[in-house]
Amino acid sequence: METFDPAELPELLKLYYRRLFPYAQYYRWLNYGGVVKNYFQHREFSFTLKDDIYIRYQSFNNQSDLEKEMQKMNPYKIDIGAVYSHRPNQHNTVKLGAFQAQEKELVFDIDMTDYDDVRRCCSSADICSKCWTLMTMAIHIIDRALKEDFGFKHRLWVYSGRRGVHCWVCDESVRKLSSAVRSGIVEYLSLVKGGQDVKKKVHLSEKIHPFVRKSINIIERDFERYALVDQDILGNKESWDKILALVPETMHDKLQQNFQKDHNSLQRWEHLKKAISKYQSNNKNDKCGPWLEWEIMLQYCFPRLDVNVSKGINHLLKSPFSVHPKTGRISVPIDLQKVDQFDPFTVPTISSICHELDAITTNEDEKENGAESDIKRRTRDYKKTSLAPFVKVFEQFLENLDKSRKGELLKKSDLQKDF
Amino acid sequence: MEFSGVKRRKPRLVDNQKNACYPHSLQFYLQPPSENISLIEFENLAIDRVKLLKSVENLGVSHVKGTEQYQSKLEAELRKLKFSYRENLEDEYEPRRRDHISHFILRLAYCQSEDLRRWFIQQEMDLLRFRFSILPKDKVQSFLKDSHLQFEAISDGEKTLREQDLIASSPSLSAPSPTQLDLESVYKIPFADALDLFRGRKVYLENGFAYVPLRDIVAIILNDFRTKLSKALALTARSLPAVQSDERLQPLLNHLSHSYTGQDYSTQGNAGKISLDQIDSLSTKSFPPCMRQLHKALRENHHLRHGGRMQYGLFLKGIGLTLEQALQFWKQEFVRGKMDPDKFDKGYSYNIRHSFGKEGKRTDYTPYSCMKIILTNPPGQGDYHGCPFRHSDPELLRQKLESYRVSPAGMDQILDLVKGTHYQVACQKYFEMTHNVDDCGFSLSHPNQFFFESQRILSGGKDLKKESSQPDTPQAKQGVQKTKDASSALASLNSSLEVDVEELEELLQ
């Protein structure tokens, strides 16, 4: 793969926005079938330009307008905001207080930095294949809840380009949800509480809610490989001390002894489990609840959400198919059928796909006589690059949205007896 | 709703029509009433509901809500005031109608400030919660349906399918008790309608629906009620100027939320029964803390400022001091403070005579109620009036109560009540501690009531029978209504109410 050089961004972006960005599909998404008048026209976009120039309240009349502007401004970053009561680019002409954010997808942002206290391989903006499992587990857990508990049908998961994933929930009713309900949903999905000053971040009550139980089932599938092998959370004294901090003191001495004798995390985990179950049968109604083993697993594996991203209707979030200025990676949709196989290190970078495009174009020019129109060629351009499969995932998502919409319209017209 | 000075004959409703108007013993007050009533009935209904809501408040702090005691006392109160509470009783039309109309009247009075709104909403919610709790199971569904709430009870089959999950999700269903689940209805509602339940994972969610057991439905209903009532009050406040411009209503609405609705303690059959040399000992035995502190300050400083003189002076009148005694009492004390007797005659005696109704417009002023003392004219530097539970700094209050020999256990309870702004209940607690009783047996709303009840206990409860029954609202004594115009209708109100209004308006100037 071509190495990415941020200095080349202006040139690369020019090519990307002219020949690779999937405008048709993008517009198809945000237009939502054109059912609601001006839905697309009232949508806020924000652009970050070269030299960190940030402009908000961008809005466009239609797909062609969007294309022209993006090609003109060549944004380094594109964010999507809310659908407002008026065209965002005219918000200054609106009477004070009348310009309001009205609808937006429900979004989630899961960021690897939030797990720094429980991953040993990397920290801060770095990721590797060992800790990426955290994202995989997070997607499984959150997506299951959004689908089965909340009944949300149209969920788009996107790789953020560097160290995390985003989820866009696009159901019609969801776009209308209030800030309070969005907060409530994040609260429902939260189990890990507390910052640096809190050692034990997960406390389970006597009764285990089905959401918690199902989440643990998901974690259990990967726990041994992820935590005990890859992360090696009981691998040395420094790391097992952290775990001992989560269990009652009376267990510490015996466990320290056993841990010294054991050879690896797997053995130590076995000892830990035995000690826990012994403790629990002897100490009912103590400060420690009946689910200690699960509490440790959850603290090390359960998703950590940022409520601020999700609760605000006017919150701006990085757009799918945007480029990450530091890594060059494209924010690509993730195929829910193949979450476990998703590898962030094979996600195409802008330089690689531009390079691919160059190579192909040269070949084609040699073969054909340039009779095709520019647009036609462009619509096939991304298909010839590694971007293609990701656009396909996006198209499948759009198909589902269309189907739902048709179904709703049919229902409504049946009720009105329009034939 | 129209108001007329004349009690118009309403068309008699046949039984079926009556029942159709009010199919249930409780309601969400979504539709305002649309009949005509007289001003008199308007006022009576309002006063009765204020009494009811105050009882609701009092019971709510003296008892744990939902307990046997709380429930039975509240039911008794509703029965006494003739408001609806239970289904399947006889003649339910009138109590339900009273309930309906009085609620809407009070909205007019209680929409006017944030504090009033909060208080009103809190008591109405507690009232609704109680009424819902005594609804028989088979009536619940029809009530919900009639109120247009989309709560669907799921079938037994669907319940069994999800039994484990339901028990694991709802704190109110304790495992293992599948039988409890069998008996209890479970309702399927859109998840967004159960925000307070799902955010804390206290309910089972499936495919966008929350499966809510009956007892948790109450929380949802109450939340919904609160939201709707809050919005309605905001709307009412906006249209209030139009209502207030009706001269007949303005004074009533203005003082309704501040009104004391019990005995006025103005005319006492025991006038003259107290002698001046008893006052010192009475002040420690039977005075509420507000008056005890005023008396002490008067004795120590030989002086009280205007606010203190009014509050204490009228109280003394209420416990039975005659004008002559009062003049002697105050003069004696002031002269001890090196005041010139002539100066007293010139400056102070006039005011005392005025407060007894012997001067000026000759209104016989009534002793201040707790509400009045708590809400108006807060004491400043050098003042000793007001309510110690409201106006004293908690530390100072503690010291004061310690000097009154209140036990430490009682002290904590009292201070807790003060923290919760239940000042009158705190004073009741003080009464209970100092008189060595578990339950004072009354709902304190007037300092003279404190004195009266205290004397009753100390004298073995024999005498003072004629004061023991609270008079019905003033209008009960009126005979058939003759045609009157609005202003005289108001004038025929108990003079105490009228006085309250004027004084209040002066103070609020």
PDB file of N, CA and C in Angstrom, chain B residues 257-335:
ATOM      1  N   SER B 257     -54.066  31.453  47.322  1.00  0.00           N
ATOM      2  CA  SER B 257     -52.914  30.621  47.609  1.00  0.00           C
ATOM      3  C   SER B 257     -52.294  30.951  48.952  1.00  0.00           C
ATOM      4  N   HIS B 258     -52.594  32.141  49.457  1.00  0.00           N
ATOM      5  CA  HIS B 258     -52.061  32.484  50.771  1.00  0.00           C
ATOM      6  C   HIS B 258     -53.102  32.298  51.852  1.00  0.00           C
ATOM      7  N   SER B 259     -54.294  31.938  51.451  1.00  0.00           N
ATOM      8  CA  SER B 259     -55.379  32.010  52.414  1.00  0.00           C
ATOM      9  C   SER B 259     -55.267  30.951  53.477  1.00  0.00           C
ATOM     10  N   TYR B 260     -55.620  31.399  54.620  1.00  0.00           N
ATOM     11  CA  TYR B 260     -55.765  30.468  55.708  1.00  0.00           C
ATOM     12  C   TYR B 260     -57.205  30.017  55.672  1.00  0.00           C
ATOM     13  N   THR B 261     -57.449  28.756  55.717  1.00  0.00           N
ATOM     14  CA  THR B 261     -58.824  28.333  55.504  1.00  0.00           C
ATOM     15  C   THR B 261     -59.450  27.655  56.709  1.00  0.00           C
ATOM     16  N   GLY B 262     -58.911  27.896  57.844  1.00  0.00           N
ATOM     17  CA  GLY B 262     -59.513  27.262  59.020  1.00  0.00           C
ATOM     18  C   GLY B 262     -60.104  28.316  59.940  1.00  0.00           C
ATOM     19  N   GLN B 263     -60.124  28.039  61.190  1.00  0.00           N
ATOM     20  CA  GLN B 263     -60.635  28.971  62.183  1.00  0.00           C
ATOM     21  C   GLN B 263     -59.834  30.252  62.165  1.00  0.00           C
ATOM     22  N   ASP B 264     -60.526  31.367  62.437  1.00  0.00           N
ATOM     23  CA  ASP B 264     -59.759  32.607  62.416  1.00  0.00           C
ATOM     24  C   ASP B 264     -59.367  33.072  63.800  1.00  0.00           C
ATOM     25  N   TYR B 265     -59.863  32.406  64.814  1.00  0.00           N
ATOM     26  CA  TYR B 265     -59.503  32.744  66.187  1.00  0.00           C
ATOM     27  C   TYR B 265     -59.723  34.212  66.509  1.00  0.00           C
ATOM     28  N   SER B 266     -60.681  34.832  65.874  1.00  0.00           N
ATOM     29  CA  SER B 266     -60.882  36.250  66.168  1.00  0.00           C
ATOM     30  C   SER B 266     -61.851  36.415  67.324  1.00  0.00           C
ATOM     31  N   THR B 267     -63.017  35.776  67.193  1.00  0.00           N
ATOM     32  CA  THR B 267     -63.948  35.904  68.314  1.00  0.00           C
ATOM     33  C   THR B 267     -63.767  34.710  69.236  1.00  0.00           C
ATOM     34  N   GLN B 268     -63.340  34.986  70.387  1.00  0.00           N
ATOM     35  CA  GLN B 268     -63.074  33.906  71.308  1.00  0.00           C
ATOM     36  C   GLN B 268     -64.061  33.968  72.463  1.00  0.00           C
ATOM     37  N   GLY B 269     -64.656  32.890  72.725  1.00  0.00           N
ATOM     38  CA  GLY B 269     -65.551  32.832  73.870  1.00  0.00           C
ATOM     39  C   GLY B 269     -64.769  32.929  75.168  1.00  0.00           C
ATOM     40  N   ASN B 270     -63.463  32.773  75.063  1.00  0.00           N
ATOM     41  CA  ASN B 270     -62.687  32.801  76.296  1.00  0.00           C
ATOM     42  C   ASN B 270     -62.029  34.156  76.546  1.00  0.00           C
ATOM     43  N   ALA B 271     -62.573  35.184  75.926  1.00  0.00           N
ATOM     44  CA  ALA B 271     -62.006  36.507  76.166  1.00  0.00           C
ATOM     45  C   ALA B 271     -62.108  36.826  77.644  1.00  0.00           C
ATOM     46  N   GLY B 272     -61.016  37.265  78.193  1.00  0.00           N
ATOM     47  CA  GLY B 272     -61.036  37.620  79.603  1.00  0.00           C
ATOM     48  C   GLY B 272     -60.668  36.469  80.512  1.00  0.00           C
ATOM     49  N   LYS B 273     -60.457  35.286  79.926  1.00  0.00           N
ATOM     50  CA  LYS B 273     -60.160  34.155  80.789  1.00  0.00           C
ATOM     51  C   LYS B 273     -58.687  34.064  81.163  1.00  0.00           C
ATOM     52  N   ILE B 274     -57.872  34.868  80.478  1.00  0.00           N
ATOM     53  CA  ILE B 274     -56.443  34.855  80.793  1.00  0.00           C
ATOM     54  C   ILE B 274     -56.132  36.071  81.663  1.00  0.00           C
ATOM     55  N   SER B 275     -55.339  35.882  82.672  1.00  0.00           N
ATOM     56  CA  SER B 275     -54.892  37.042  83.441  1.00  0.00           C
ATOM     57  C   SER B 275     -53.443  37.330  83.095  1.00  0.00           C
ATOM     58  N   LEU B 276     -53.066  38.592  83.248  1.00  0.00           N
ATOM     59  CA  LEU B 276     -51.748  39.026  82.787  1.00  0.00           C
ATOM     60  C   LEU B 276     -50.601  38.275  83.463  1.00  0.00           C
ATOM     61  N   ASP B 277     -50.784  37.950  84.749  1.00  0.00           N
ATOM     62  CA  ASP B 277     -49.653  37.309  85.421  1.00  0.00           C
ATOM     63  C   ASP B 277     -49.484  35.853  84.995  1.00  0.00           C
ATOM     64  N   GLN B 278     -50.438  35.342  84.197  1.00  0.00           N
ATOM     65  CA  GLN B 278     -50.271  33.974  83.703  1.00  0.00           C
ATOM     66  C   GLN B 278     -49.377  33.912  82.473  1.00  0.00           C
ATOM     67  N   ILE B 279     -49.226  35.055  81.826  1.00  0.00           N
ATOM     68  CA  ILE B 279     -48.608  35.045  80.492  1.00  0.00           C
ATOM     69  C   ILE B 279     -47.200  34.469  80.498  1.00  0.00           C
ATOM     70  N   ASP B 280     -46.401  34.850  81.506  1.00  0.00           N
ATOM     71  CA  ASP B 280     -45.024  34.330  81.510  1.00  0.00           C
ATOM     72  C   ASP B 280     -44.993  32.815  81.503  1.00  0.00           C
ATOM     73  N   SER B 281     -45.787  32.201  82.378  1.00  0.00           N
ATOM     74  CA  SER B 281     -45.730  30.737  82.440  1.00  0.00           C
ATOM     75  C   SER B 281     -46.385  30.128  81.207  1.00  0.00           C
ATOM     76  N   LEU B 282     -47.447  30.774  80.741  1.00  0.00           N
ATOM     77  CA  LEU B 282     -48.084  30.263  79.511  1.00  0.00           C
ATOM     78  C   LEU B 282     -47.105  30.290  78.338  1.00  0.00           C
ATOM     79  N   SER B 283     -46.256  31.307  78.334  1.00  0.00           N
ATOM     80  CA  SER B 283     -45.362  31.438  77.169  1.00  0.00           C
ATOM     81  C   SER B 283     -44.420  30.253  77.063  1.00  0.00           C
ATOM     82  N   THR B 284     -44.047  29.661  78.200  1.00  0.00           N
ATOM     83  CA  THR B 284     -43.152  28.509  78.095  1.00  0.00           C
ATOM     84  C   THR B 284     -43.914  27.208  77.935  1.00  0.00           C
ATOM     85  N   LYS B 285     -45.163  27.217  78.417  1.00  0.00           N
ATOM     86  CA  LYS B 285     -45.893  25.951  78.367  1.00  0.00           C
ATOM     87  C   LYS B 285     -46.709  25.769  77.092  1.00  0.00           C
ATOM     88  N   SER B 286     -47.366  26.844  76.669  1.00  0.00           N
ATOM     89  CA  SER B 286     -48.344  26.682  75.593  1.00  0.00           C
ATOM     90  C   SER B 286     -48.157  27.569  74.368  1.00  0.00           C
ATOM     91  N   PHE B 287     -47.150  28.419  74.407  1.00  0.00           N
ATOM     92  CA  PHE B 287     -46.957  29.272  73.230  1.00  0.00           C
ATOM     93  C   PHE B 287     -46.153  28.527  72.166  1.00  0.00           C
ATOM     94  N   PRO B 288     -46.490  28.733  70.902  1.00  0.00           N
ATOM     95  CA  PRO B 288     -45.593  28.210  69.863  1.00  0.00           C
ATOM     96  C   PRO B 288     -44.280  28.988  69.894  1.00  0.00           C
ATOM     97  N   PRO B 289     -43.195  28.432  69.356  1.00  0.00           N
ATOM     98  CA  PRO B 289     -41.882  29.074  69.434  1.00  0.00           C
ATOM     99  C   PRO B 289     -41.865  30.519  68.924  1.00  0.00           C
ATOM    100  N   CYS B 290     -42.694  30.815  67.911  1.00  0.00           N
ATOM    101  CA  CYS B 290     -42.674  32.182  67.370  1.00  0.00           C
ATOM    102  C   CYS B 290     -43.119  33.185  68.418  1.00  0.00           C
ATOM    103  N   MET B 291     -44.163  32.826  69.158  1.00  0.00           N
ATOM    104  CA  MET B 291     -44.679  33.750  70.162  1.00  0.00           C
ATOM    105  C   MET B 291     -43.834  33.712  71.418  1.00  0.00           C
ATOM    106  N   ARG B 292     -43.306  32.537  71.721  1.00  0.00           N
ATOM    107  CA  ARG B 292     -42.438  32.421  72.891  1.00  0.00           C
ATOM    108  C   ARG B 292     -41.234  33.338  72.736  1.00  0.00           C
ATOM    109  N   GLN B 293     -40.698  33.354  71.518  1.00  0.00           N
ATOM    110  CA  GLN B 293     -39.518  34.186  71.280  1.00  0.00           C
ATOM    111  C   GLN B 293     -39.872  35.671  71.313  1.00  0.00           C
ATOM    112  N   LEU B 294     -41.059  36.007  70.836  1.00  0.00           N
ATOM    113  CA  LEU B 294     -41.488  37.415  70.873  1.00  0.00           C
ATOM    114  C   LEU B 294     -41.687  37.871  72.316  1.00  0.00           C
ATOM    115  N   HIS B 295     -42.310  37.013  73.110  1.00  0.00           N
ATOM    116  CA  HIS B 295     -42.553  37.372  74.497  1.00  0.00           C
ATOM    117  C   HIS B 295     -41.248  37.574  75.240  1.00  0.00           C
ATOM    118  N   LYS B 296     -40.319  36.676  75.004  1.00  0.00           N
ATOM    119  CA  LYS B 296     -39.016  36.763  75.666  1.00  0.00           C
ATOM    120  C   LYS B 296     -38.319  38.053  75.285  1.00  0.00           C
ATOM    121  N   ALA B 297     -38.373  38.376  73.976  1.00  0.00           N
ATOM    122  CA  ALA B 297     -37.715  39.592  73.513  1.00  0.00           C
ATOM    123  C   ALA B 297     -38.351  40.820  74.138  1.00  0.00           C
ATOM    124  N   LEU B 298     -39.679  40.795  74.249  1.00  0.00           N
ATOM    125  CA  LEU B 298     -40.389  41.923  74.846  1.00  0.00           C
ATOM    126  C   LEU B 298     -39.978  42.091  76.296  1.00  0.00           C
ATOM    127  N   ARG B 299     -39.909  40.977  77.023  1.00  0.00           N
ATOM    128  CA  ARG B 299     -39.543  41.054  78.437  1.00  0.00           C
ATOM    129  C   ARG B 299     -38.113  41.549  78.595  1.00  0.00           C
ATOM    130  N   GLU B 300     -37.240  41.102  77.694  1.00  0.00           N
ATOM    131  CA  GLU B 300     -35.826  41.471  77.845  1.00  0.00           C
ATOM    132  C   GLU B 300     -35.535  42.891  77.400  1.00  0.00           C
ATOM    133  N   ASN B 301     -36.159  43.283  76.298  1.00  0.00           N
ATOM    134  CA  ASN B 301     -35.838  44.603  75.746  1.00  0.00           C
ATOM    135  C   ASN B 301     -36.852  45.668  76.104  1.00  0.00           C
ATOM    136  N   HIS B 302     -37.937  45.216  76.712  1.00  0.00           N
ATOM    137  CA  HIS B 302     -39.029  46.136  77.038  1.00  0.00           C
ATOM    138  C   HIS B 302     -39.518  46.869  75.807  1.00  0.00           C
ATOM    139  N   HIS B 303     -39.387  46.246  74.696  1.00  0.00           N
ATOM    140  CA  HIS B 303     -39.787  46.903  73.445  1.00  0.00           C
ATOM    141  C   HIS B 303     -39.919  45.848  72.350  1.00  0.00           C
ATOM    142  N   LEU B 304     -40.792  46.111  71.426  1.00  0.00           N
ATOM    143  CA  LEU B 304     -40.836  45.306  70.198  1.00  0.00           C
ATOM    144  C   LEU B 304     -41.123  46.254  69.055  1.00  0.00           C
ATOM    145  N   ARG B 305     -40.549  45.947  67.886  1.00  0.00           N
ATOM    146  CA  ARG B 305     -40.836  46.796  66.742  1.00  0.00           C
ATOM    147  C   ARG B 305     -42.191  46.450  66.156  1.00  0.00           C
ATOM    148  N   HIS B 306     -42.582  47.187  65.158  1.00  0.00           N
ATOM    149  CA  HIS B 306     -43.953  47.106  64.650  1.00  0.00           C
ATOM    150  C   HIS B 306     -44.366  45.680  64.272  1.00  0.00           C
ATOM    151  N   GLY B 307     -43.514  44.991  63.470  1.00  0.00           N
ATOM    152  CA  GLY B 307     -43.865  43.638  63.019  1.00  0.00           C
ATOM    153  C   GLY B 307     -44.130  42.720  64.195  1.00  0.00           C
ATOM    154  N   GLY B 308     -43.262  42.824  65.203  1.00  0.00           N
ATOM    155  CA  GLY B 308     -43.412  41.988  66.388  1.00  0.00           C
ATOM    156  C   GLY B 308     -44.654  42.348  67.175  1.00  0.00           C
ATOM    157  N   ARG B 309     -44.945  43.655  67.264  1.00  0.00           N
ATOM    158  CA  ARG B 309     -46.124  44.072  68.018  1.00  0.00           C
ATOM    159  C   ARG B 309     -47.390  43.549  67.364  1.00  0.00           C
ATOM    160  N   MET B 310     -47.411  43.616  66.033  1.00  0.00           N
ATOM    161  CA  MET B 310     -48.602  43.135  65.328  1.00  0.00           C
ATOM    162  C   MET B 310     -48.789  41.640  65.535  1.00  0.00           C
ATOM    163  N   GLN B 311     -47.717  40.885  65.233  1.00  0.00           N
ATOM    164  CA  GLN B 311     -47.835  39.430  65.297  1.00  0.00           C
ATOM    165  C   GLN B 311     -48.187  38.976  66.712  1.00  0.00           C
ATOM    166  N   TYR B 312     -47.455  39.500  67.697  1.00  0.00           N
ATOM    167  CA  TYR B 312     -47.664  39.054  69.068  1.00  0.00           C
ATOM    168  C   TYR B 312     -48.957  39.618  69.655  1.00  0.00           C
ATOM    169  N   GLY B 313     -49.192  40.917  69.362  1.00  0.00           N
ATOM    170  CA  GLY B 313     -50.380  41.555  69.911  1.00  0.00           C
ATOM    171  C   GLY B 313     -51.666  40.869  69.481  1.00  0.00           C
ATOM    172  N   LEU B 314     -51.752  40.541  68.198  1.00  0.00           N
ATOM    173  CA  LEU B 314     -52.968  39.891  67.717  1.00  0.00           C
ATOM    174  C   LEU B 314     -53.092  38.479  68.289  1.00  0.00           C
ATOM    175  N   PHE B 315     -51.957  37.823  68.445  1.00  0.00           N
ATOM    176  CA  PHE B 315     -51.968  36.494  69.057  1.00  0.00           C
ATOM    177  C   PHE B 315     -52.549  36.566  70.460  1.00  0.00           C
ATOM    178  N   LEU B 316     -52.101  37.566  71.221  1.00  0.00           N
ATOM    179  CA  LEU B 316     -52.595  37.703  72.587  1.00  0.00           C
ATOM    180  C   LEU B 316     -54.099  37.950  72.594  1.00  0.00           C
ATOM    181  N   LYS B 317     -54.536  38.757  71.646  1.00  0.00           N
ATOM    182  CA  LYS B 317     -55.968  38.981  71.540  1.00  0.00           C
ATOM    183  C   LYS B 317     -56.668  37.648  71.299  1.00  0.00           C
ATOM    184  N   GLY B 318     -56.068  36.849  70.436  1.00  0.00           N
ATOM    185  CA  GLY B 318     -56.669  35.554  70.108  1.00  0.00           C
ATOM    186  C   GLY B 318     -56.731  34.597  71.275  1.00  0.00           C
ATOM    187  N   ILE B 319     -55.768  34.689  72.209  1.00  0.00           N
ATOM    188  CA  ILE B 319     -55.832  33.754  73.330  1.00  0.00           C
ATOM    189  C   ILE B 319     -56.742  34.275  74.431  1.00  0.00           C
ATOM    190  N   GLY B 320     -57.235  35.506  74.248  1.00  0.00           N
ATOM    191  CA  GLY B 320     -58.257  35.940  75.192  1.00  0.00           C
ATOM    192  C   GLY B 320     -58.010  37.249  75.896  1.00  0.00           C
ATOM    193  N   LEU B 321     -56.936  37.960  75.551  1.00  0.00           N
ATOM    194  CA  LEU B 321     -56.717  39.252  76.213  1.00  0.00           C
ATOM    195  C   LEU B 321     -57.775  40.252  75.763  1.00  0.00           C
ATOM    196  N   THR B 322     -58.316  41.000  76.720  1.00  0.00           N
ATOM    197  CA  THR B 322     -59.234  42.076  76.351  1.00  0.00           C
ATOM    198  C   THR B 322     -58.414  43.296  75.992  1.00  0.00           C
ATOM    199  N   LEU B 323     -59.092  44.285  75.450  1.00  0.00           N
ATOM    200  CA  LEU B 323     -58.392  45.517  75.063  1.00  0.00           C
ATOM    201  C   LEU B 323     -57.726  46.159  76.272  1.00  0.00           C
ATOM    202  N   GLU B 324     -58.461  46.187  77.368  1.00  0.00           N
ATOM    203  CA  GLU B 324     -57.932  46.819  78.581  1.00  0.00           C
ATOM    204  C   GLU B 324     -56.689  46.094  79.056  1.00  0.00           C
ATOM    205  N   GLN B 325     -56.764  44.754  79.026  1.00  0.00           N
ATOM    206  CA  GLN B 325     -55.603  43.980  79.453  1.00  0.00           C
ATOM    207  C   GLN B 325     -54.410  44.245  78.541  1.00  0.00           C
ATOM    208  N   ALA B 326     -54.705  44.295  77.251  1.00  0.00           N
ATOM    209  CA  ALA B 326     -53.625  44.496  76.282  1.00  0.00           C
ATOM    210  C   ALA B 326     -52.937  45.837  76.516  1.00  0.00           C
ATOM    211  N   LEU B 327     -53.754  46.859  76.686  1.00  0.00           N
ATOM    212  CA  LEU B 327     -53.173  48.192  76.907  1.00  0.00           C
ATOM    213  C   LEU B 327     -52.295  48.170  78.136  1.00  0.00           C
ATOM    214  N   GLN B 328     -52.768  47.545  79.185  1.00  0.00           N
ATOM    215  CA  GLN B 328     -52.009  47.495  80.427  1.00  0.00           C
ATOM    216  C   GLN B 328     -50.704  46.730  80.219  1.00  0.00           C
ATOM    217  N   PHE B 329     -50.817  45.589  79.536  1.00  0.00           N
ATOM    218  CA  PHE B 329     -49.671  44.704  79.313  1.00  0.00           C
ATOM    219  C   PHE B 329     -48.533  45.428  78.601  1.00  0.00           C
ATOM    220  N   TRP B 330     -48.894  46.028  77.492  1.00  0.00           N
ATOM    221  CA  TRP B 330     -47.856  46.684  76.676  1.00  0.00           C
ATOM    222  C   TRP B 330     -47.279  47.898  77.382  1.00  0.00           C
ATOM    223  N   LYS B 331     -48.179  48.647  78.004  1.00  0.00           N
ATOM    224  CA  LYS B 331     -47.699  49.876  78.646  1.00  0.00           C
ATOM    225  C   LYS B 331     -46.731  49.537  79.760  1.00  0.00           C
ATOM    226  N   GLN B 332     -47.119  48.561  80.565  1.00  0.00           N
ATOM    227  CA  GLN B 332     -46.267  48.126  81.671  1.00  0.00           C
ATOM    228  C   GLN B 332     -44.858  47.831  81.182  1.00  0.00           C
ATOM    229  N   GLU B 333     -44.798  47.055  80.128  1.00  0.00           N
ATOM    230  CA  GLU B 333     -43.505  46.604  79.639  1.00  0.00           C
ATOM    231  C   GLU B 333     -42.692  47.743  79.034  1.00  0.00           C
ATOM    232  N   PHE B 334     -43.347  48.558  78.236  1.00  0.00           N
ATOM    233  CA  PHE B 334     -42.647  49.661  77.578  1.00  0.00           C
ATOM    234  C   PHE B 334     -42.142  50.667  78.595  1.00  0.00           C
ATOM    235  N   VAL B 335     -42.946  50.893  79.613  1.00  0.00           N
ATOM    236  CA  VAL B 335     -42.531  51.858  80.634  1.00  0.00           C
ATOM    237  C   VAL B 335     -41.312  51.333  81.363  1.00  0.00           C
TER     238      VAL B 335
END
